[in-house]
Amino acid sequence: RSAVIGAFLNVKINAAGLKDKDFAAEMLARGAEIERKAIEQEATIMEIVNGKISQ
C-alpha cells in the first residue's frame, strides 16, 4: 500500500507539469483506481492475517 501511494504521489506531481492535459487526466484516473484497489486488497489481506493470528 505504501509503495502504491508513494508512486501515485509521484504521478500527481509529474502530471501537474504535463502539457497534454488529457493524458495527465487519464494517468490520474488510472492511478486513483490502482490506489483504490491497493487499499481494498490491504483490507482483505489484513482481515485474513488477523483472522489467522486470532485462532
mmCIF file of N, CA and C in Angstrom:
data_model
loop_
_atom_site.group_PDB
_atom_site.id
_atom_site.type_symbol
_atom_site.label_atom_id
_atom_site.label_comp_id
_atom_site.label_asym_id
_atom_site.label_seq_id
_atom_site.Cartn_x
_atom_site.Cartn_y
_atom_site.Cartn_z
ATOM 1 N N ARG A 1 0.833 -1.195 0.000
ATOM 2 C CA ARG A 1 0.000 0.000 0.000
ATOM 3 C C ARG A 1 0.872 1.251 0.000
ATOM 4 N N SER A 2 1.862 1.270 0.857
ATOM 5 C CA SER A 2 2.729 2.451 0.943
ATOM 6 C C SER A 2 3.430 2.727 -0.378
ATOM 7 N N ALA A 3 3.891 1.669 -1.034
ATOM 8 C CA ALA A 3 4.574 1.844 -2.321
ATOM 9 C C ALA A 3 3.623 2.400 -3.374
ATOM 10 N N VAL A 4 2.393 1.905 -3.386
ATOM 11 C CA VAL A 4 1.406 2.372 -4.360
ATOM 12 C C VAL A 4 1.071 3.838 -4.118
ATOM 13 N N ILE A 5 0.858 4.198 -2.873
ATOM 14 C CA ILE A 5 0.524 5.585 -2.552
ATOM 15 C C ILE A 5 1.691 6.507 -2.892
ATOM 16 N N GLY A 6 2.905 6.088 -2.564
ATOM 17 C CA GLY A 6 4.083 6.887 -2.899
ATOM 18 C C GLY A 6 4.241 7.063 -4.397
ATOM 19 N N ALA A 7 4.024 5.980 -5.139
ATOM 20 C CA ALA A 7 4.127 6.060 -6.598
ATOM 21 C C ALA A 7 3.055 6.980 -7.171
ATOM 22 N N PHE A 8 1.850 6.904 -6.618
ATOM 23 C CA PHE A 8 0.770 7.754 -7.118
ATOM 24 C C PHE A 8 1.034 9.225 -6.803
ATOM 25 N N LEU A 9 1.624 9.493 -5.660
ATOM 26 C CA LEU A 9 2.006 10.883 -5.361
ATOM 27 C C LEU A 9 2.995 11.395 -6.403
ATOM 28 N N ASN A 10 3.921 10.548 -6.813
ATOM 29 C CA ASN A 10 4.879 10.920 -7.849
ATOM 30 C C ASN A 10 4.164 11.207 -9.171
ATOM 31 N N VAL A 11 3.186 10.374 -9.509
ATOM 32 C CA VAL A 11 2.401 10.596 -10.726
ATOM 33 C C VAL A 11 1.677 11.936 -10.642
ATOM 34 N N LYS A 12 1.083 12.228 -9.499
ATOM 35 C CA LYS A 12 0.369 13.502 -9.324
ATOM 36 C C LYS A 12 1.302 14.689 -9.516
ATOM 37 N N ILE A 13 2.491 14.592 -8.928
ATOM 38 C CA ILE A 13 3.469 15.678 -9.052
ATOM 39 C C ILE A 13 3.854 15.872 -10.510
ATOM 40 N N ASN A 14 4.161 14.768 -11.191
ATOM 41 C CA ASN A 14 4.592 14.857 -12.585
ATOM 42 C C ASN A 14 3.458 15.260 -13.519
ATOM 43 N N ALA A 15 2.247 14.822 -13.233
ATOM 44 C CA ALA A 15 1.109 15.150 -14.091
ATOM 45 C C ALA A 15 0.833 16.648 -14.100
ATOM 46 N N ALA A 16 1.124 17.299 -12.994
ATOM 47 C CA ALA A 16 0.873 18.744 -12.912
ATOM 48 C C ALA A 16 1.682 19.519 -13.945
ATOM 49 N N GLY A 17 2.835 18.992 -14.327
ATOM 50 C CA GLY A 17 3.687 19.695 -15.277
ATOM 51 C C GLY A 17 3.517 19.265 -16.724
ATOM 52 N N LEU A 18 2.622 18.337 -16.991
ATOM 53 C CA LEU A 18 2.437 17.860 -18.359
ATOM 54 C C LEU A 18 1.634 18.853 -19.189
ATOM 55 N N LYS A 19 2.035 19.006 -20.437
ATOM 56 C CA LYS A 19 1.299 19.888 -21.345
ATOM 57 C C LYS A 19 0.034 19.208 -21.869
ATOM 58 N N ASP A 20 0.108 17.898 -22.048
ATOM 59 C CA ASP A 20 -1.037 17.131 -22.545
ATOM 60 C C ASP A 20 -1.976 16.840 -21.371
ATOM 61 N N LYS A 21 -2.930 17.715 -21.175
ATOM 62 C CA LYS A 21 -3.832 17.621 -20.022
ATOM 63 C C LYS A 21 -4.754 16.402 -20.098
ATOM 64 N N ASP A 22 -5.102 15.966 -21.300
ATOM 65 C CA ASP A 22 -5.930 14.764 -21.431
ATOM 66 C C ASP A 22 -5.162 13.538 -20.951
ATOM 67 N N PHE A 23 -3.909 13.442 -21.358
ATOM 68 C CA PHE A 23 -3.061 12.331 -20.918
ATOM 69 C C PHE A 23 -2.876 12.382 -19.406
ATOM 70 N N ALA A 24 -2.639 13.570 -18.877
ATOM 71 C CA ALA A 24 -2.455 13.732 -17.433
ATOM 72 C C ALA A 24 -3.708 13.277 -16.685
ATOM 73 N N ALA A 25 -4.866 13.669 -17.177
ATOM 74 C CA ALA A 25 -6.125 13.280 -16.531
ATOM 75 C C ALA A 25 -6.311 11.767 -16.576
ATOM 76 N N GLU A 26 -5.941 11.151 -17.698
ATOM 77 C CA GLU A 26 -6.051 9.694 -17.822
ATOM 78 C C GLU A 26 -5.128 8.996 -16.826
ATOM 79 N N MET A 27 -3.911 9.484 -16.697
ATOM 80 C CA MET A 27 -2.957 8.885 -15.763
ATOM 81 C C MET A 27 -3.419 9.058 -14.314
ATOM 82 N N LEU A 28 -3.993 10.207 -14.011
ATOM 83 C CA LEU A 28 -4.506 10.441 -12.656
ATOM 84 C C LEU A 28 -5.691 9.525 -12.352
ATOM 85 N N ALA A 29 -6.552 9.326 -13.327
ATOM 86 C CA ALA A 29 -7.698 8.435 -13.133
ATOM 87 C C ALA A 29 -7.232 6.993 -12.950
ATOM 88 N N ARG A 30 -6.281 6.568 -13.770
ATOM 89 C CA ARG A 30 -5.759 5.202 -13.642
ATOM 90 C C ARG A 30 -5.041 5.028 -12.309
ATOM 91 N N GLY A 31 -4.292 6.035 -11.912
ATOM 92 C CA GLY A 31 -3.589 5.970 -10.634
ATOM 93 C C GLY A 31 -4.550 5.894 -9.462
ATOM 94 N N ALA A 32 -5.618 6.653 -9.529
ATOM 95 C CA ALA A 32 -6.616 6.636 -8.455
ATOM 96 C C ALA A 32 -7.264 5.259 -8.347
ATOM 97 N N GLU A 33 -7.508 4.628 -9.484
ATOM 98 C CA GLU A 33 -8.102 3.287 -9.476
ATOM 99 C C GLU A 33 -7.131 2.263 -8.889
ATOM 100 N N ILE A 34 -5.872 2.353 -9.252
ATOM 101 C CA ILE A 34 -4.858 1.449 -8.697
ATOM 102 C C ILE A 34 -4.745 1.654 -7.192
ATOM 103 N N GLU A 35 -4.748 2.901 -6.767
ATOM 104 C CA GLU A 35 -4.675 3.204 -5.337
ATOM 105 C C GLU A 35 -5.888 2.621 -4.599
ATOM 106 N N ARG A 36 -7.061 2.780 -5.165
ATOM 107 C CA ARG A 36 -8.286 2.263 -4.552
ATOM 108 C C ARG A 36 -8.212 0.743 -4.403
ATOM 109 N N LYS A 37 -7.753 0.079 -5.457
ATOM 110 C CA LYS A 37 -7.640 -1.382 -5.411
ATOM 111 C C LYS A 37 -6.608 -1.828 -4.379
ATOM 112 N N ALA A 38 -5.507 -1.107 -4.282
ATOM 113 C CA ALA A 38 -4.468 -1.460 -3.305
ATOM 114 C C ALA A 38 -5.005 -1.353 -1.881
ATOM 115 N N ILE A 39 -5.778 -0.315 -1.617
ATOM 116 C CA ILE A 39 -6.351 -0.133 -0.282
ATOM 117 C C ILE A 39 -7.359 -1.245 0.016
ATOM 118 N N GLU A 40 -8.155 -1.617 -0.983
ATOM 119 C CA GLU A 40 -9.100 -2.730 -0.816
ATOM 120 C C GLU A 40 -8.360 -4.030 -0.529
ATOM 121 N N GLN A 41 -7.307 -4.287 -1.303
ATOM 122 C CA GLN A 41 -6.539 -5.518 -1.126
ATOM 123 C C GLN A 41 -5.861 -5.549 0.237
ATOM 124 N N GLU A 42 -5.384 -4.403 0.676
ATOM 125 C CA GLU A 42 -4.766 -4.335 2.002
ATOM 126 C C GLU A 42 -5.776 -4.741 3.076
ATOM 127 N N ALA A 43 -6.984 -4.231 2.977
ATOM 128 C CA ALA A 43 -8.017 -4.551 3.964
ATOM 129 C C ALA A 43 -8.312 -6.047 3.960
ATOM 130 N N THR A 44 -8.395 -6.635 2.781
ATOM 131 C CA THR A 44 -8.645 -8.072 2.672
ATOM 132 C C THR A 44 -7.511 -8.872 3.288
ATOM 133 N N ILE A 45 -6.293 -8.507 2.966
ATOM 134 C CA ILE A 45 -5.120 -9.209 3.493
ATOM 135 C C ILE A 45 -5.059 -9.090 5.010
ATOM 136 N N MET A 46 -5.296 -7.896 5.525
ATOM 137 C CA MET A 46 -5.249 -7.700 6.976
ATOM 138 C C MET A 46 -6.330 -8.513 7.677
ATOM 139 N N GLU A 47 -7.485 -8.608 7.062
ATOM 140 C CA GLU A 47 -8.571 -9.404 7.631
ATOM 141 C C GLU A 47 -8.166 -10.881 7.711
ATOM 142 N N ILE A 48 -7.563 -11.391 6.650
ATOM 143 C CA ILE A 48 -7.111 -12.788 6.631
ATOM 144 C C ILE A 48 -6.029 -13.013 7.681
ATOM 145 N N VAL A 49 -5.034 -12.142 7.697
ATOM 146 C CA VAL A 49 -3.919 -12.291 8.642
ATOM 147 C C VAL A 49 -4.416 -12.202 10.077
ATOM 148 N N ASN A 50 -5.223 -11.200 10.370
ATOM 149 C CA ASN A 50 -5.746 -11.055 11.730
ATOM 150 C C ASN A 50 -6.603 -12.251 12.131
ATOM 151 N N GLY A 51 -7.338 -12.804 11.179
ATOM 152 C CA GLY A 51 -8.141 -13.985 11.460
ATOM 153 C C GLY A 51 -7.277 -15.185 11.807
ATOM 154 N N LYS A 52 -6.157 -15.328 11.115
ATOM 155 C CA LYS A 52 -5.250 -16.448 11.388
ATOM 156 C C LYS A 52 -4.516 -16.263 12.708
ATOM 157 N N ILE A 53 -4.181 -15.038 13.039
ATOM 158 C CA ILE A 53 -3.487 -14.761 14.297
ATOM 159 C C ILE A 53 -4.412 -15.038 15.481
ATOM 160 N N SER A 54 -5.682 -14.734 15.320
ATOM 161 C CA SER A 54 -6.652 -14.868 16.410
ATOM 162 C C SER A 54 -7.047 -16.311 16.700
ATOM 163 N N GLN A 55 -6.686 -17.231 15.839
ATOM 164 C CA GLN A 55 -7.116 -18.632 16.013
ATOM 165 C C GLN A 55 -6.465 -19.286 17.189
#
